[in-house]
Amino acid sequence: MSTAFHPEASYVLEDDRVLLRPLQETDLDHLLPFAINEPDTWNYSLTSAAGEDGMRAYIKAAANGRTTGREYPFIIFDKASGGYAGSTRFYDIQPAYQTLQLGYTWYGEKFRGTGLNKHCKFLLLQLAFDQLGIERVEFRADARNERSIAAMKSIGCTVEGVLRNHTPLANGSRRDSIVLSILKDEWENKLRDSLKSRL
């Protein structure tokens, strides 16, 4: 059995707080202020979008990933402030295995800790499990990124372990990557209702 994922489809996710739509190369202007004014946003990221050239390359790579069917990037619009807040994506999409990873998630400084992330994650997990037929959603982060790890645990992710010396960083060092996941039965039996009640 494979998933119902179609990379060419336009998945638009929305609730009373947030709207997620497919990221496009024409969205550069919406995200450029973060790249220029908040370069520290990508300190723990494998792929930095700092600076105009960095953000342009970041968006182009995301668009290319969608074209190949391996990734599906979203831009995040915060209804509470009326502004664009950041980006996230599905990646390493494996239809034959009914798995994908959820990551490349970042928000501008003023949007962090506002509850926006929970709304985004609920909509993305709902799409993955309830519409696309995904059985396992995996999350990864730099093992030093306490804020990101706490956010993933808060939505119900289970820690599976740490991949030591996993990937190179821009500064020439290497990072340990923590691996977390949510399974479809966990989502259906508990996490969907638990997360929804906290929105």
PDB file of C-alpha atoms in Angstrom:
ATOM      1  CA  MET A   1       0.000   0.000   0.000  1.00  0.00           C
ATOM      2  CA  SER A   2       1.234   3.492  -0.802  1.00  0.00           C
ATOM      3  CA  THR A   3       0.234   6.920   0.438  1.00  0.00           C
ATOM      4  CA  ALA A   4      -2.238   9.274  -1.189  1.00  0.00           C
ATOM      5  CA  PHE A   5       0.435  11.972  -1.467  1.00  0.00           C
ATOM      6  CA  HIS A   6       0.616  13.907  -4.736  1.00  0.00           C
ATOM      7  CA  PRO A   7       3.457  16.458  -4.978  1.00  0.00           C
ATOM      8  CA  GLU A   8       1.668  18.426  -7.684  1.00  0.00           C
ATOM      9  CA  ALA A   9      -1.415  18.923  -5.490  1.00  0.00           C
ATOM     10  CA  SER A  10      -1.954  22.240  -3.728  1.00  0.00           C
ATOM     11  CA  TYR A  11      -2.345  21.386  -0.050  1.00  0.00           C
ATOM     12  CA  VAL A  12      -3.707  24.419   1.808  1.00  0.00           C
ATOM     13  CA  LEU A  13      -4.118  23.975   5.564  1.00  0.00           C
ATOM     14  CA  GLU A  14      -6.014  26.458   7.678  1.00  0.00           C
ATOM     15  CA  ASP A  15      -7.649  27.080  11.028  1.00  0.00           C
ATOM     16  CA  ASP A  16      -8.617  30.232  12.911  1.00  0.00           C
ATOM     17  CA  ARG A  17      -4.968  31.048  13.742  1.00  0.00           C
ATOM     18  CA  VAL A  18      -2.795  30.005  10.815  1.00  0.00           C
ATOM     19  CA  LEU A  19      -2.745  29.312   7.099  1.00  0.00           C
ATOM     20  CA  LEU A  20      -0.173  27.062   5.464  1.00  0.00           C
ATOM     21  CA  ARG A  21       0.107  26.944   1.690  1.00  0.00           C
ATOM     22  CA  PRO A  22       2.722  25.606  -0.716  1.00  0.00           C
ATOM     23  CA  LEU A  23       5.957  27.622  -0.669  1.00  0.00           C
ATOM     24  CA  GLN A  24       6.810  29.147  -4.057  1.00  0.00           C
ATOM     25  CA  GLU A  25       9.851  30.950  -5.378  1.00  0.00           C
ATOM     26  CA  THR A  26       7.733  34.125  -5.608  1.00  0.00           C
ATOM     27  CA  ASP A  27       7.492  34.076  -1.784  1.00  0.00           C
ATOM     28  CA  LEU A  28      11.035  35.424  -1.434  1.00  0.00           C
ATOM     29  CA  ASP A  29       9.855  38.905  -0.456  1.00  0.00           C
ATOM     30  CA  HIS A  30       7.680  37.503   2.352  1.00  0.00           C
ATOM     31  CA  LEU A  31      10.581  35.671   4.012  1.00  0.00           C
ATOM     32  CA  LEU A  32      13.494  37.943   3.128  1.00  0.00           C
ATOM     33  CA  PRO A  33      13.193  40.176   6.236  1.00  0.00           C
ATOM     34  CA  PHE A  34      13.909  37.152   8.461  1.00  0.00           C
ATOM     35  CA  ALA A  35      16.952  36.196   6.380  1.00  0.00           C
ATOM     36  CA  ILE A  36      18.394  39.690   6.637  1.00  0.00           C
ATOM     37  CA  ASN A  37      17.409  40.709  10.179  1.00  0.00           C
ATOM     38  CA  GLU A  38      17.378  37.378  12.079  1.00  0.00           C
ATOM     39  CA  PRO A  39      20.246  35.246  10.702  1.00  0.00           C
ATOM     40  CA  ASP A  40      20.617  33.417  14.043  1.00  0.00           C
ATOM     41  CA  THR A  41      17.344  31.628  13.209  1.00  0.00           C
ATOM     42  CA  TRP A  42      19.367  28.961  11.386  1.00  0.00           C
ATOM     43  CA  ASN A  43      22.150  28.416  13.945  1.00  0.00           C
ATOM     44  CA  TYR A  44      21.074  24.798  14.474  1.00  0.00           C
ATOM     45  CA  SER A  45      19.938  24.110  10.922  1.00  0.00           C
ATOM     46  CA  LEU A  46      21.679  21.956   8.368  1.00  0.00           C
ATOM     47  CA  THR A  47      20.648  24.425   5.667  1.00  0.00           C
ATOM     48  CA  SER A  48      20.883  28.130   6.447  1.00  0.00           C
ATOM     49  CA  ALA A  49      18.642  30.705   4.821  1.00  0.00           C
ATOM     50  CA  ALA A  50      20.535  33.694   6.238  1.00  0.00           C
ATOM     51  CA  GLY A  51      21.040  36.637   3.887  1.00  0.00           C
ATOM     52  CA  GLU A  52      19.308  37.326   0.594  1.00  0.00           C
ATOM     53  CA  ASP A  53      21.344  34.788  -1.364  1.00  0.00           C
ATOM     54  CA  GLY A  54      20.805  32.213   1.387  1.00  0.00           C
ATOM     55  CA  MET A  55      17.034  32.632   1.390  1.00  0.00           C
ATOM     56  CA  ARG A  56      16.846  32.600  -2.398  1.00  0.00           C
ATOM     57  CA  ALA A  57      18.806  29.326  -2.520  1.00  0.00           C
ATOM     58  CA  TYR A  58      16.757  27.897   0.365  1.00  0.00           C
ATOM     59  CA  ILE A  59      13.450  28.500  -1.405  1.00  0.00           C
ATOM     60  CA  LYS A  60      14.780  27.251  -4.748  1.00  0.00           C
ATOM     61  CA  ALA A  61      16.004  24.014  -3.138  1.00  0.00           C
ATOM     62  CA  ALA A  62      12.633  23.536  -1.446  1.00  0.00           C
ATOM     63  CA  ALA A  63      10.830  24.048  -4.752  1.00  0.00           C
ATOM     64  CA  ASN A  64      13.140  21.551  -6.448  1.00  0.00           C
ATOM     65  CA  GLY A  65      12.444  19.055  -3.669  1.00  0.00           C
ATOM     66  CA  ARG A  66       8.737  19.325  -4.354  1.00  0.00           C
ATOM     67  CA  THR A  67       9.312  18.806  -8.079  1.00  0.00           C
ATOM     68  CA  THR A  68      11.063  15.507  -7.380  1.00  0.00           C
ATOM     69  CA  GLY A  69       8.315  14.401  -4.981  1.00  0.00           C
ATOM     70  CA  ARG A  70      10.745  14.024  -2.079  1.00  0.00           C
ATOM     71  CA  GLU A  71       9.690  17.192  -0.250  1.00  0.00           C
ATOM     72  CA  TYR A  72       6.660  19.419   0.161  1.00  0.00           C
ATOM     73  CA  PRO A  73       7.402  22.886   1.592  1.00  0.00           C
ATOM     74  CA  PHE A  74       4.906  25.287   3.131  1.00  0.00           C
ATOM     75  CA  ILE A  75       4.961  28.982   3.935  1.00  0.00           C
ATOM     76  CA  ILE A  76       3.283  29.925   7.225  1.00  0.00           C
ATOM     77  CA  PHE A  77       0.922  32.896   7.542  1.00  0.00           C
ATOM     78  CA  ASP A  78      -0.058  34.001  11.047  1.00  0.00           C
ATOM     79  CA  LYS A  79      -3.619  35.319  11.078  1.00  0.00           C
ATOM     80  CA  ALA A  80      -3.241  36.868  14.522  1.00  0.00           C
ATOM     81  CA  SER A  81      -0.604  39.335  13.323  1.00  0.00           C
ATOM     82  CA  GLY A  82      -1.528  39.399   9.658  1.00  0.00           C
ATOM     83  CA  GLY A  83       1.994  38.513   8.585  1.00  0.00           C
ATOM     84  CA  TYR A  84       4.128  35.691   7.277  1.00  0.00           C
ATOM     85  CA  ALA A  85       5.827  33.837  10.103  1.00  0.00           C
ATOM     86  CA  GLY A  86       8.193  31.264   8.607  1.00  0.00           C
ATOM     87  CA  SER A  87       8.303  27.951   6.808  1.00  0.00           C
ATOM     88  CA  THR A  88       8.087  24.189   7.329  1.00  0.00           C
ATOM     89  CA  ARG A  89       7.985  21.097   5.145  1.00  0.00           C
ATOM     90  CA  PHE A  90       7.464  17.398   4.717  1.00  0.00           C
ATOM     91  CA  TYR A  91      10.654  15.758   3.468  1.00  0.00           C
ATOM     92  CA  ASP A  92      12.175  12.333   2.876  1.00  0.00           C
ATOM     93  CA  ILE A  93       8.682  11.353   1.721  1.00  0.00           C
ATOM     94  CA  GLN A  94       8.565   7.580   1.198  1.00  0.00           C
ATOM     95  CA  PRO A  95       5.161   6.643  -0.294  1.00  0.00           C
ATOM     96  CA  ALA A  96       5.991   2.942  -0.515  1.00  0.00           C
ATOM     97  CA  TYR A  97       6.777   2.839   3.210  1.00  0.00           C
ATOM     98  CA  GLN A  98       4.037   5.342   4.192  1.00  0.00           C
ATOM     99  CA  THR A  99       6.550   7.461   6.076  1.00  0.00           C
ATOM    100  CA  LEU A 100       7.823  11.009   5.943  1.00  0.00           C
ATOM    101  CA  GLN A 101       9.787  13.463   8.009  1.00  0.00           C
ATOM    102  CA  LEU A 102       8.445  16.789   9.243  1.00  0.00           C
ATOM    103  CA  GLY A 103      11.028  19.498   9.667  1.00  0.00           C
ATOM    104  CA  TYR A 104      12.914  22.449   8.226  1.00  0.00           C
ATOM    105  CA  THR A 105      10.607  24.350  10.567  1.00  0.00           C
ATOM    106  CA  TRP A 106      11.511  27.884  11.559  1.00  0.00           C
ATOM    107  CA  TYR A 107       9.664  30.964  12.739  1.00  0.00           C
ATOM    108  CA  GLY A 108      10.603  34.601  13.051  1.00  0.00           C
ATOM    109  CA  GLU A 109      11.509  35.700  16.566  1.00  0.00           C
ATOM    110  CA  LYS A 110       8.198  37.362  17.403  1.00  0.00           C
ATOM    111  CA  PHE A 111       6.244  34.216  16.500  1.00  0.00           C
ATOM    112  CA  ARG A 112       8.134  31.819  18.756  1.00  0.00           C
ATOM    113  CA  GLY A 113       6.417  30.751  21.952  1.00  0.00           C
ATOM    114  CA  THR A 114       3.067  32.161  20.825  1.00  0.00           C
ATOM    115  CA  GLY A 115       1.291  28.835  20.284  1.00  0.00           C
ATOM    116  CA  LEU A 116       1.562  29.161  16.519  1.00  0.00           C
ATOM    117  CA  ASN A 117       3.705  26.024  16.251  1.00  0.00           C
ATOM    118  CA  LYS A 118       1.034  23.822  17.837  1.00  0.00           C
ATOM    119  CA  HIS A 119      -1.527  25.012  15.295  1.00  0.00           C
ATOM    120  CA  CYS A 120       0.879  24.295  12.441  1.00  0.00           C
ATOM    121  CA  LYS A 121       1.825  20.871  13.729  1.00  0.00           C
ATOM    122  CA  PHE A 122      -1.806  19.872  14.291  1.00  0.00           C
ATOM    123  CA  LEU A 123      -2.732  20.756  10.718  1.00  0.00           C
ATOM    124  CA  LEU A 124       0.347  19.041   9.266  1.00  0.00           C
ATOM    125  CA  LEU A 125      -0.125  15.863  11.299  1.00  0.00           C
ATOM    126  CA  GLN A 126      -3.810  15.825  10.423  1.00  0.00           C
ATOM    127  CA  LEU A 127      -2.908  16.017   6.743  1.00  0.00           C
ATOM    128  CA  ALA A 128      -0.250  13.307   7.050  1.00  0.00           C
ATOM    129  CA  PHE A 129      -2.222  10.777   9.068  1.00  0.00           C
ATOM    130  CA  ASP A 130      -5.847  11.485   8.184  1.00  0.00           C
ATOM    131  CA  GLN A 131      -5.552  12.338   4.476  1.00  0.00           C
ATOM    132  CA  LEU A 132      -2.269  11.030   3.084  1.00  0.00           C
ATOM    133  CA  GLY A 133      -2.284   7.596   4.715  1.00  0.00           C
ATOM    134  CA  ILE A 134       1.056   8.077   6.477  1.00  0.00           C
ATOM    135  CA  GLU A 135       1.892   5.531   9.197  1.00  0.00           C
ATOM    136  CA  ARG A 136       4.939   7.226  10.766  1.00  0.00           C
ATOM    137  CA  VAL A 137       6.049  10.856  10.980  1.00  0.00           C
ATOM    138  CA  GLU A 138       9.656  11.371  12.003  1.00  0.00           C
ATOM    139  CA  PHE A 139      11.266  14.487  13.442  1.00  0.00           C
ATOM    140  CA  ARG A 140      14.965  15.318  13.808  1.00  0.00           C
ATOM    141  CA  ALA A 141      16.855  18.164  15.420  1.00  0.00           C
ATOM    142  CA  ASP A 142      20.303  19.155  16.543  1.00  0.00           C
ATOM    143  CA  ALA A 143      20.646  17.460  19.925  1.00  0.00           C
ATOM    144  CA  ARG A 144      21.701  20.834  21.429  1.00  0.00           C
ATOM    145  CA  ASN A 145      18.545  22.619  20.268  1.00  0.00           C
ATOM    146  CA  GLU A 146      16.613  22.520  23.516  1.00  0.00           C
ATOM    147  CA  ARG A 147      13.805  24.810  22.325  1.00  0.00           C
ATOM    148  CA  SER A 148      13.053  22.655  19.289  1.00  0.00           C
ATOM    149  CA  ILE A 149      13.229  19.400  21.240  1.00  0.00           C
ATOM    150  CA  ALA A 150      10.896  20.742  23.929  1.00  0.00           C
ATOM    151  CA  ALA A 151       8.430  21.843  21.242  1.00  0.00           C
ATOM    152  CA  MET A 152       8.420  18.383  19.667  1.00  0.00           C
ATOM    153  CA  LYS A 153       7.935  16.655  22.996  1.00  0.00           C
ATOM    154  CA  SER A 154       5.084  19.029  23.831  1.00  0.00           C
ATOM    155  CA  ILE A 155       3.038  17.825  20.846  1.00  0.00           C
ATOM    156  CA  GLY A 156       3.520  14.181  21.832  1.00  0.00           C
ATOM    157  CA  CYS A 157       6.633  13.043  19.989  1.00  0.00           C
ATOM    158  CA  THR A 158       8.476  10.001  21.366  1.00  0.00           C
ATOM    159  CA  VAL A 159      12.273  10.190  21.539  1.00  0.00           C
ATOM    160  CA  GLU A 160      13.829   7.247  19.708  1.00  0.00           C
ATOM    161  CA  GLY A 161      17.501   8.005  20.117  1.00  0.00           C
ATOM    162  CA  VAL A 162      20.450  10.081  18.962  1.00  0.00           C
ATOM    163  CA  LEU A 163      22.395   9.713  15.722  1.00  0.00           C
ATOM    164  CA  ARG A 164      25.929  10.536  16.823  1.00  0.00           C
ATOM    165  CA  ASN A 165      28.214  12.715  14.720  1.00  0.00           C
ATOM    166  CA  HIS A 166      25.419  12.600  12.193  1.00  0.00           C
ATOM    167  CA  THR A 167      25.773  15.490   9.771  1.00  0.00           C
ATOM    168  CA  PRO A 168      28.225  18.308   8.973  1.00  0.00           C
ATOM    169  CA  LEU A 169      27.497  21.885   9.973  1.00  0.00           C
ATOM    170  CA  ALA A 170      28.359  25.070   8.130  1.00  0.00           C
ATOM    171  CA  ASN A 171      31.174  25.845  10.592  1.00  0.00           C
ATOM    172  CA  GLY A 172      32.969  22.616   9.725  1.00  0.00           C
ATOM    173  CA  SER A 173      31.980  20.680  12.862  1.00  0.00           C
ATOM    174  CA  ARG A 174      29.424  17.874  12.994  1.00  0.00           C
ATOM    175  CA  ARG A 175      26.195  17.580  14.948  1.00  0.00           C
ATOM    176  CA  ASP A 176      24.443  14.831  16.851  1.00  0.00           C
ATOM    177  CA  SER A 177      20.823  14.529  15.677  1.00  0.00           C
ATOM    178  CA  ILE A 178      18.022  13.525  18.023  1.00  0.00           C
ATOM    179  CA  VAL A 179      15.293  11.415  16.399  1.00  0.00           C
ATOM    180  CA  LEU A 180      11.639  11.535  17.498  1.00  0.00           C
ATOM    181  CA  SER A 181       8.441  10.204  15.970  1.00  0.00           C
ATOM    182  CA  ILE A 182       4.676   9.925  16.095  1.00  0.00           C
ATOM    183  CA  LEU A 183       2.899   6.793  14.855  1.00  0.00           C
ATOM    184  CA  LYS A 184      -0.550   6.712  13.287  1.00  0.00           C
ATOM    185  CA  ASP A 185      -2.133   4.703  16.104  1.00  0.00           C
ATOM    186  CA  GLU A 186      -0.701   7.145  18.670  1.00  0.00           C
ATOM    187  CA  TRP A 187      -2.230  10.012  16.704  1.00  0.00           C
ATOM    188  CA  GLU A 188      -5.615   8.327  16.383  1.00  0.00           C
ATOM    189  CA  ASN A 189      -5.830   6.974  19.939  1.00  0.00           C
ATOM    190  CA  LYS A 190      -4.630   9.987  21.902  1.00  0.00           C
ATOM    191  CA  LEU A 191      -2.519  12.703  20.339  1.00  0.00           C
ATOM    192  CA  ARG A 192      -5.059  14.124  17.878  1.00  0.00           C
ATOM    193  CA  ASP A 193      -7.564  14.945  20.629  1.00  0.00           C
ATOM    194  CA  SER A 194      -4.868  15.946  23.119  1.00  0.00           C
ATOM    195  CA  LEU A 195      -3.246  18.421  20.761  1.00  0.00           C
ATOM    196  CA  LYS A 196      -6.538  19.792  19.487  1.00  0.00           C
ATOM    197  CA  SER A 197      -7.701  20.510  23.041  1.00  0.00           C
ATOM    198  CA  ARG A 198      -4.629  22.709  23.579  1.00  0.00           C
ATOM    199  CA  LEU A 199      -5.025  24.900  20.504  1.00  0.00           C
TER     200      LEU A 199
END
